[in-house]
PDB file of C-alpha atoms in Angstrom:
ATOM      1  CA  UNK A 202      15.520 -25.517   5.249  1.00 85.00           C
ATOM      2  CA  UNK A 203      12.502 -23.043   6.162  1.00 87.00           C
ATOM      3  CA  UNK A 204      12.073 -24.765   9.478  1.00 93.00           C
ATOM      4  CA  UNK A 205       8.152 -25.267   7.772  1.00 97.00           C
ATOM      5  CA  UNK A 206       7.239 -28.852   7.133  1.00 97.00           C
ATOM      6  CA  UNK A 207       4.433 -30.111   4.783  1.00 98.00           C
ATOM      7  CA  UNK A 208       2.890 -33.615   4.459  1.00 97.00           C
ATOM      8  CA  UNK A 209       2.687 -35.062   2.343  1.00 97.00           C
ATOM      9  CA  UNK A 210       5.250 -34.289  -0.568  1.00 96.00           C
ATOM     10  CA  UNK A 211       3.450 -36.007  -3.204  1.00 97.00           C
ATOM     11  CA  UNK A 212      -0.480 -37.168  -3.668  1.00 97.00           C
ATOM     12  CA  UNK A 213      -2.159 -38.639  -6.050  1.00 97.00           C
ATOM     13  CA  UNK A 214      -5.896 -38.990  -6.401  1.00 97.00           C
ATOM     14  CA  UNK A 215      -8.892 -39.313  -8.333  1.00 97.00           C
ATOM     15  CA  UNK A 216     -11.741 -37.487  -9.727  1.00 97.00           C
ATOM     16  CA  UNK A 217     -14.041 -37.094  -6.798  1.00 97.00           C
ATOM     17  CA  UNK A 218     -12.176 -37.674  -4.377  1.00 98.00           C
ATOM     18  CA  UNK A 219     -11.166 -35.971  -1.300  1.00 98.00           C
ATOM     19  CA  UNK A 220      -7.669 -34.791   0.769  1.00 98.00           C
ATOM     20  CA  UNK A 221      -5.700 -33.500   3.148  1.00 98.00           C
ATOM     21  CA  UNK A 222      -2.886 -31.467   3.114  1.00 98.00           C
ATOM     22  CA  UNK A 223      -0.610 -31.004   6.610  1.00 98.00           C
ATOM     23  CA  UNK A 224       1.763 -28.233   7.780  1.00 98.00           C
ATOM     24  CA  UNK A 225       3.225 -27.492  10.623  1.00 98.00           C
ATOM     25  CA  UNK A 226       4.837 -23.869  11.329  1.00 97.00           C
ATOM     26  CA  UNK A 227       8.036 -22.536  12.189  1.00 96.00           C
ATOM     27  CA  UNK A 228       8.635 -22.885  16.218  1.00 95.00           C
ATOM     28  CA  UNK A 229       7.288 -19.642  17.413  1.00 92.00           C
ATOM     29  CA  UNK A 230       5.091 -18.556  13.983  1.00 95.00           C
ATOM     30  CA  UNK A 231       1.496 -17.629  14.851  1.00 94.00           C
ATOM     31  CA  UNK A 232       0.610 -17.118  10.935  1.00 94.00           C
ATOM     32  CA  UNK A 233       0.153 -19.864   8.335  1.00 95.00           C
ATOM     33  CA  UNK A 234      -0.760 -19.480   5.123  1.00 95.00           C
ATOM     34  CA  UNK A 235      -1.508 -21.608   2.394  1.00 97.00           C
ATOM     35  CA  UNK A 236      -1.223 -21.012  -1.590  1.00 96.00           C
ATOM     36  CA  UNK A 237      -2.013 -22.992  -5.022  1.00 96.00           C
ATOM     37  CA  UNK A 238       0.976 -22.789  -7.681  1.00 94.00           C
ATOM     38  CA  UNK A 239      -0.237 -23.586 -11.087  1.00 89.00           C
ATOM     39  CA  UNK A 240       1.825 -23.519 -14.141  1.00 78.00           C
ATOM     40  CA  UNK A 241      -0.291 -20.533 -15.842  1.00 68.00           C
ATOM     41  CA  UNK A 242      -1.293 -18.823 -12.274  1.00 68.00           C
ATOM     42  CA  UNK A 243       1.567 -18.134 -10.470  1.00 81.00           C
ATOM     43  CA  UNK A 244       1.106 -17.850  -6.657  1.00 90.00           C
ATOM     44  CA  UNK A 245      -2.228 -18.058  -5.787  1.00 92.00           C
ATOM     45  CA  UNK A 246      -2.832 -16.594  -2.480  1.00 92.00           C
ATOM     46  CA  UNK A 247      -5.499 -19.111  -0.526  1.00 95.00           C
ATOM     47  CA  UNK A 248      -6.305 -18.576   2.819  1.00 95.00           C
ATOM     48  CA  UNK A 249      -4.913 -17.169   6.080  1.00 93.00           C
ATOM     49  CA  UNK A 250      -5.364 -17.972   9.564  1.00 94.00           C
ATOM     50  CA  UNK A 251      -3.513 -16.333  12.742  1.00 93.00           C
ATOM     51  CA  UNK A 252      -3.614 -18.468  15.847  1.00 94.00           C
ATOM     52  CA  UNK A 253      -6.326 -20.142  15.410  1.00 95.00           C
ATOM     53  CA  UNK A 254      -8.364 -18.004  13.664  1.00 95.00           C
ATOM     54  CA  UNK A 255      -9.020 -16.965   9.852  1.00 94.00           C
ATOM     55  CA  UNK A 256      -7.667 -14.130   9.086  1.00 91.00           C
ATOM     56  CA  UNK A 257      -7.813 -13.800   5.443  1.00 89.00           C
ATOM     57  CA  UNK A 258      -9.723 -15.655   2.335  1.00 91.00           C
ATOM     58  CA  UNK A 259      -8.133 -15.523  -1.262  1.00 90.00           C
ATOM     59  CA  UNK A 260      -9.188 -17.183  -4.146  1.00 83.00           C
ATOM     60  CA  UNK A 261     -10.177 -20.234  -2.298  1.00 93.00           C
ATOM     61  CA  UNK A 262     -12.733 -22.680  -3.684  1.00 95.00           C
ATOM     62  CA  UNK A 263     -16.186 -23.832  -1.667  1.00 96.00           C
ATOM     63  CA  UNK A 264     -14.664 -26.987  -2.266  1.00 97.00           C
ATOM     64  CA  UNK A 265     -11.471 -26.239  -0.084  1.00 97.00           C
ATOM     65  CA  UNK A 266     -11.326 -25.265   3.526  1.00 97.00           C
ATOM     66  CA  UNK A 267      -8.799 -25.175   5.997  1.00 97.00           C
ATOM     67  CA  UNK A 268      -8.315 -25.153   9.946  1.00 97.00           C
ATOM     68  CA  UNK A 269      -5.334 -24.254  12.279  1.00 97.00           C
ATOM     69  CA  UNK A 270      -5.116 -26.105  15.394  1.00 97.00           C
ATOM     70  CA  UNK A 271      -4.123 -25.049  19.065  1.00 96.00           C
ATOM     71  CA  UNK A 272      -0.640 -26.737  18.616  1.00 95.00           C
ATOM     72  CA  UNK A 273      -0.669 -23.951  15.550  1.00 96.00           C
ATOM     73  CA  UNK A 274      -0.273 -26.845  12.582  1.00 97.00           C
ATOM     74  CA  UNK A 275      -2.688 -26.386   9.951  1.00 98.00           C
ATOM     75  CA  UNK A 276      -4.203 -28.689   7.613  1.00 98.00           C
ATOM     76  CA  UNK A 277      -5.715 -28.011   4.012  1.00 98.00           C
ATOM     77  CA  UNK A 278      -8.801 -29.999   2.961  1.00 98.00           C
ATOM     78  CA  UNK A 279      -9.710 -30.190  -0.583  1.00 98.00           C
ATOM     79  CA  UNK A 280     -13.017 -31.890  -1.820  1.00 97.00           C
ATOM     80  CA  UNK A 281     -14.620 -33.429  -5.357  1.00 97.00           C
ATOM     81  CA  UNK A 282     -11.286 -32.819  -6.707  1.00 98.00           C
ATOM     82  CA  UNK A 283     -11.489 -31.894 -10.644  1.00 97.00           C
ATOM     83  CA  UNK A 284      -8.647 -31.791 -13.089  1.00 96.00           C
ATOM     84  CA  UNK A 285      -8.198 -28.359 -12.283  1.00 93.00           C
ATOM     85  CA  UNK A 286      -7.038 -28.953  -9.029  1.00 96.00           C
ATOM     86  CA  UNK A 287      -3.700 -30.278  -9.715  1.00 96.00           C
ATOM     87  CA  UNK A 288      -1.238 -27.882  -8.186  1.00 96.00           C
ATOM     88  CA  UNK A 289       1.803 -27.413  -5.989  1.00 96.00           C
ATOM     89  CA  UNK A 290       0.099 -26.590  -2.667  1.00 97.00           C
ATOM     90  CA  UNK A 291       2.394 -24.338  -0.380  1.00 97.00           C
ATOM     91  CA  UNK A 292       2.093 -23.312   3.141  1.00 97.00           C
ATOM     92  CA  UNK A 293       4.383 -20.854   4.754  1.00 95.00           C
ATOM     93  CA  UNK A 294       4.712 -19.397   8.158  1.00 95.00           C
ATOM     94  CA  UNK A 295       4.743 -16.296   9.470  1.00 93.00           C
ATOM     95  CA  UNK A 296       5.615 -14.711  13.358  1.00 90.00           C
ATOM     96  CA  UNK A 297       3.216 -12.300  13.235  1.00 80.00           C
ATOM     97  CA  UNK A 298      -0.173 -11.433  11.535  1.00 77.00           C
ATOM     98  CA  UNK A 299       1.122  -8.291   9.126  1.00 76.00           C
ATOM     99  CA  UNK A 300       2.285  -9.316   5.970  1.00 71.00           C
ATOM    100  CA  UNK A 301       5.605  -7.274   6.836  1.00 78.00           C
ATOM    101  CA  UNK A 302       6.702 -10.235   8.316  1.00 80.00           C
ATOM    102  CA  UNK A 303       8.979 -12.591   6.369  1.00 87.00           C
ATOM    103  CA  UNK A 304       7.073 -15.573   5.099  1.00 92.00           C
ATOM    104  CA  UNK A 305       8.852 -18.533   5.237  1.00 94.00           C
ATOM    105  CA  UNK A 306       7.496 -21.403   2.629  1.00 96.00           C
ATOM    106  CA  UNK A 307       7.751 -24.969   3.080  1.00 97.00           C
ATOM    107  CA  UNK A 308       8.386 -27.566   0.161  1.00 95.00           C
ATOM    108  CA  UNK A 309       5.012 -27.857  -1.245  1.00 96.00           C
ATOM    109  CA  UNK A 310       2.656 -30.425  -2.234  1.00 97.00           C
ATOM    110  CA  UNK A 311       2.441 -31.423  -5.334  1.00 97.00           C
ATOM    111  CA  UNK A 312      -1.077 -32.844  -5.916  1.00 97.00           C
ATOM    112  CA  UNK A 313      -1.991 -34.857  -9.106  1.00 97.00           C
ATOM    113  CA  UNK A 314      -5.613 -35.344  -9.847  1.00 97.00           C
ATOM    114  CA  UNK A 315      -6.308 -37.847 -12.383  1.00 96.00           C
TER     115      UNK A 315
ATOM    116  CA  UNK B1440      -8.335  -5.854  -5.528  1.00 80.00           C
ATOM    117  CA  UNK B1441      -4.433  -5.619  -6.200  1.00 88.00           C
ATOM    118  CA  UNK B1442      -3.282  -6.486  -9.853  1.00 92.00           C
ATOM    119  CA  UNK B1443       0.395  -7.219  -9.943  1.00 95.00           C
ATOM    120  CA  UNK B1444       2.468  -7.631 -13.274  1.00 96.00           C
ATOM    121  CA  UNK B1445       5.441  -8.889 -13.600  1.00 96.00           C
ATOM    122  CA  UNK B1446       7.965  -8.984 -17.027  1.00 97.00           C
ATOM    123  CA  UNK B1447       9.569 -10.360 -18.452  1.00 97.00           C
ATOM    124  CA  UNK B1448       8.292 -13.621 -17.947  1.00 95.00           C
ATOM    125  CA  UNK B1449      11.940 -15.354 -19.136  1.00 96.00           C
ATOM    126  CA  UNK B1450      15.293 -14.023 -18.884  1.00 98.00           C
ATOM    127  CA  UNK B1451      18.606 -15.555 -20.131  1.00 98.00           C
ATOM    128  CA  UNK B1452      21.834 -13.686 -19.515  1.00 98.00           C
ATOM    129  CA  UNK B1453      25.421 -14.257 -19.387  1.00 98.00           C
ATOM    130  CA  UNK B1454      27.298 -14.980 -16.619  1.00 97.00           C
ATOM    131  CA  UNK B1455      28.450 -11.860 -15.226  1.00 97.00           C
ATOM    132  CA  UNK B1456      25.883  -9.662 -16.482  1.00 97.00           C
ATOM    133  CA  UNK B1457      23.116  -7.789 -14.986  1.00 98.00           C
ATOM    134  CA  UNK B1458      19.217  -8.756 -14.713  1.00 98.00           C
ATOM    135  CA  UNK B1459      16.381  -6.605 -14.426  1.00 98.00           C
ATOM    136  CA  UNK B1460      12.901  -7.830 -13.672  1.00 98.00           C
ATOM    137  CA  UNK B1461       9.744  -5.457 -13.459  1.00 98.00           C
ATOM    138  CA  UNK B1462       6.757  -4.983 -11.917  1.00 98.00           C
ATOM    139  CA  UNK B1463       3.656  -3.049 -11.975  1.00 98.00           C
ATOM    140  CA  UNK B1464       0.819  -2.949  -8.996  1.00 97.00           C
ATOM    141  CA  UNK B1465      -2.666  -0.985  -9.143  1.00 96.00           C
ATOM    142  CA  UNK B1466      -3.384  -0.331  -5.885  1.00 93.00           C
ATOM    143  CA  UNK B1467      -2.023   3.152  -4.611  1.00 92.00           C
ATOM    144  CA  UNK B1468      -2.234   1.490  -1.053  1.00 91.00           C
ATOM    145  CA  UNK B1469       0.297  -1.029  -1.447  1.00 92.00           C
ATOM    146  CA  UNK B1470       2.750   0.472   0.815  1.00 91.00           C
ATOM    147  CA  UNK B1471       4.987  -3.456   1.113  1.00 92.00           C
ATOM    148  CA  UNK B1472       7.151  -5.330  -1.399  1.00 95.00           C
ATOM    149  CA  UNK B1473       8.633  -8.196  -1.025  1.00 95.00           C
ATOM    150  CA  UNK B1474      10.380 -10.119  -3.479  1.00 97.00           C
ATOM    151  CA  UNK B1475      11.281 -14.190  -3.842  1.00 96.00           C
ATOM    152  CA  UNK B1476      13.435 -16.427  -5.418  1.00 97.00           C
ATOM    153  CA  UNK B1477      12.324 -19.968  -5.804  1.00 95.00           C
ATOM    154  CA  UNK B1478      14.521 -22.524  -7.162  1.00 94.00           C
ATOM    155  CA  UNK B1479      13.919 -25.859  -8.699  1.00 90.00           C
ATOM    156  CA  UNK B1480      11.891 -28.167  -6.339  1.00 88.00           C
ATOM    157  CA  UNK B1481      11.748 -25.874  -3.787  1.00 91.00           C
ATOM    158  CA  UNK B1482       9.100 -23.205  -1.649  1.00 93.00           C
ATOM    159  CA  UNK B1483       9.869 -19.442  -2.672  1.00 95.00           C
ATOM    160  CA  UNK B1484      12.594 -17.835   0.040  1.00 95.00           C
ATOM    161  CA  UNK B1485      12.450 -13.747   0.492  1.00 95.00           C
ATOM    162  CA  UNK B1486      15.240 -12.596  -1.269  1.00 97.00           C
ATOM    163  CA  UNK B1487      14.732  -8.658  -0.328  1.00 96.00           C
ATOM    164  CA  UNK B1488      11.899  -6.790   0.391  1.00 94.00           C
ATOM    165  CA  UNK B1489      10.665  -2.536   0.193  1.00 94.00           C
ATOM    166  CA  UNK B1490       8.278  -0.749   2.150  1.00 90.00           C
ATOM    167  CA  UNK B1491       6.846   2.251   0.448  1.00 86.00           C
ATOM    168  CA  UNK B1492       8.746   5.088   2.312  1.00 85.00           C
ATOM    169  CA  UNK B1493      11.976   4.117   0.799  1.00 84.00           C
ATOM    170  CA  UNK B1494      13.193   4.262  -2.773  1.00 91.00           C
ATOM    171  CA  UNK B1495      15.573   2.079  -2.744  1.00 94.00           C
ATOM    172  CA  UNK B1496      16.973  -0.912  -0.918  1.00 94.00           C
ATOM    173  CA  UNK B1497      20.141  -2.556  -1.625  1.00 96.00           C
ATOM    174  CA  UNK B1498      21.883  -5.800  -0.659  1.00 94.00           C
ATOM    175  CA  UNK B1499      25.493  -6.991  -1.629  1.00 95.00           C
ATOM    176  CA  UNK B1500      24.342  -7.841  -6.116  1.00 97.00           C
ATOM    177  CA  UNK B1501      20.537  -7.239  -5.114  1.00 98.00           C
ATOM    178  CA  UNK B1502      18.856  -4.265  -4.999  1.00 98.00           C
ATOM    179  CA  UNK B1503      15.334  -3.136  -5.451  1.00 97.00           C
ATOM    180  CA  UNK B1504      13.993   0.348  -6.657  1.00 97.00           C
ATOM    181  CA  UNK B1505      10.356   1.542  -6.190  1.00 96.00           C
ATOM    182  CA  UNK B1506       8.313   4.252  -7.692  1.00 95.00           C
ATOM    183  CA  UNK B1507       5.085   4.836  -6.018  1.00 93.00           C
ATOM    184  CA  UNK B1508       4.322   7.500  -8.445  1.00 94.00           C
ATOM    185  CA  UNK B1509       4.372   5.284 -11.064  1.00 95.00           C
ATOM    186  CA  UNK B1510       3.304   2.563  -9.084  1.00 96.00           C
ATOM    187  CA  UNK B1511       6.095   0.145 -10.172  1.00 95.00           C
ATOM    188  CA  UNK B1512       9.264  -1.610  -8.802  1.00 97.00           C
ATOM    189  CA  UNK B1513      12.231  -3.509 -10.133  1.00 98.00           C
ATOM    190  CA  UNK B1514      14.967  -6.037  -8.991  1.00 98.00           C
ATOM    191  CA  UNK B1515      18.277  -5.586 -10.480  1.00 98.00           C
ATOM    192  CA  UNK B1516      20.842  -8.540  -9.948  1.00 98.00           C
ATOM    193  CA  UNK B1517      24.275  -7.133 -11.001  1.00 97.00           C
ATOM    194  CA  UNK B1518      27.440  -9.993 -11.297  1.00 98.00           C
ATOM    195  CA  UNK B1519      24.955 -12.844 -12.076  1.00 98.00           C
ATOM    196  CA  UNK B1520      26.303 -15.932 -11.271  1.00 97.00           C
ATOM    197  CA  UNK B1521      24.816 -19.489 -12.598  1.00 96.00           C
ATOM    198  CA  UNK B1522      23.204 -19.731  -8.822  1.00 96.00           C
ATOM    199  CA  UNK B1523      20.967 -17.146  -9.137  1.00 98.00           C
ATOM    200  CA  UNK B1524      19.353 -19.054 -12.094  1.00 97.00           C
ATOM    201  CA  UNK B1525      15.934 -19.949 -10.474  1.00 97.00           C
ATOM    202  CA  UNK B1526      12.451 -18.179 -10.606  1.00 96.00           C
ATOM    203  CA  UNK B1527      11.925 -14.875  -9.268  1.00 97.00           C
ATOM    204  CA  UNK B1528       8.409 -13.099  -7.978  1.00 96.00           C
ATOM    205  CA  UNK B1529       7.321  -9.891  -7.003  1.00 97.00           C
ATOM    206  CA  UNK B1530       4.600  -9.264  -4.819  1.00 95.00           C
ATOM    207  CA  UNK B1531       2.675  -6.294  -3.306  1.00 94.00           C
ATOM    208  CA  UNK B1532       0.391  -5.917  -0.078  1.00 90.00           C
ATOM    209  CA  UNK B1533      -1.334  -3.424   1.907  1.00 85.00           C
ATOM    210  CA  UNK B1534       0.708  -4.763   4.863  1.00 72.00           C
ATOM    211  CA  UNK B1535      -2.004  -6.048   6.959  1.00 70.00           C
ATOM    212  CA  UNK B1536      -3.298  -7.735   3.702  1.00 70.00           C
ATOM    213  CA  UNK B1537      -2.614 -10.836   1.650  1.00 82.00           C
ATOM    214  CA  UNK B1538       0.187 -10.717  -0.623  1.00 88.00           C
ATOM    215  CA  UNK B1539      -0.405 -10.172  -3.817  1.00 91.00           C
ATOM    216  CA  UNK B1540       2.199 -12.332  -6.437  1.00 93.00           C
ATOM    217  CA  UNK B1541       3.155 -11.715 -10.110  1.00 94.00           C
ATOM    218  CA  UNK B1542       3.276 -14.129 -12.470  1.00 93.00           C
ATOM    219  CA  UNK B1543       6.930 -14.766 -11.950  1.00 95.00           C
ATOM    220  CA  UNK B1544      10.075 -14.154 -14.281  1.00 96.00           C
ATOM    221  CA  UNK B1545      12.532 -17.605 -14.996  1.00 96.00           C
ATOM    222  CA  UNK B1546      16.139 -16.359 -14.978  1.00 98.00           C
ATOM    223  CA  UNK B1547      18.607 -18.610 -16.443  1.00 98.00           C
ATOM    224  CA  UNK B1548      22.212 -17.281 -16.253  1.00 98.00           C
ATOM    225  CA  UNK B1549      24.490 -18.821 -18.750  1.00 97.00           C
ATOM    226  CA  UNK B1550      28.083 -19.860 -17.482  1.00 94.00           C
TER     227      UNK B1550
END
């Protein structure tokens, strides 16, 4: 166990519709990132944010965005989901903002978009 | 940006054996490597990890080797055992940066 937690495991949606994805950090982590796992794209790096604050942008859709809050959980929001969109969704934690610092991953998401 | 590859992208080998997975970055920059093991079901878990002033890093059957001339790095599993059968990715980063993943390597190790 990573000591990150991610709600919830499993979604299913629709076309068109919109979600949310929730983590919360390891005690202590000030980092939390989030990543899309697709069968042909490996680890997709997403988005970044560092206590409060974005840090970094990946590949990350218009139609996604993402927020950390002051209690340092972080939530993924993902809108007019396509096809295309279903993924594993991790988020992973970090102490620090340098990427020398172990990233710890939770379970995932897996999000099917039908 | 970074380009990482990673090969192969499956590996079976016998219990007991060694494995060997490879990978290639672009950037000269890259100065961190970290590599992860994810198994079935589960988020990937650091396994070992490289910064760019070292050549070599070793720990118990896992080591990794890095050539910044050549601007590539390998894991090398010696004694498999059926538990390390899972999927394996490299990564590079600038160290303040995003990491940058390959497109992992599935290692099966046959009992």
């Amino acid at each position: 166990d990573s000591g990150v937690t991610q709600t919830p495991k499993h979604l299913i949606t629709a076309t068109g519709q919109r979600v949310t994805l929730r983590c919360s950090p390891r005690s202590g982590d000030l980092s939390v990132y989030w990543y899309q796992q697709s069968l042909d794209q490996g680890l997709q790096f997403l988005i970044q944010y560092y206590n409060g604050e974005e840090r970094a942008k990946g590949n990350i859709l218009e139609r996604f965005s993402a927020q950390q809050f002051p209690d340092l959980h972080s939530e993924l929001n993902l809108s007019s989901l396509e096809l295309g969109d279903s993924a594993l969704y991790f988020c992973a934690s970090s102490v620090a903002l340098a990427s020398y610092n172990e990233q710890f991953f939770g379970p995932g998401t897996r999000l099917t978009v039908l | 940006g970074e380009n990482v590859e990673q090969h192969p992208s499956t590996l079976s080998v016998q219990e007991g054996d060694s494995a060997v997975i490879k990978c290639t970055y672009s950037d000269s920059a890259s100065n961190y490597f970290p590599w992860y093991k994810q198994e079935l079901g589960k988020g990937p878990q650091l396994i070992i990890d490289i910064r760019s002033n070292v050549g070599e890093k070793k720990d118990q059957r896992i080591a990794v080797t890095l050539n910044k001339t050549a601007k590539h790095f390998s894991l090398h599993i010696t004694e498999t055992q059926p538990e390390d059968s899972a999927v394996y990715f490299c990564a590079a980063s600038l160290g303040v940066d995003q990491f940058y993943f390959g497109t992992g390597t599935s290692l099966t190790v046959i009992p």
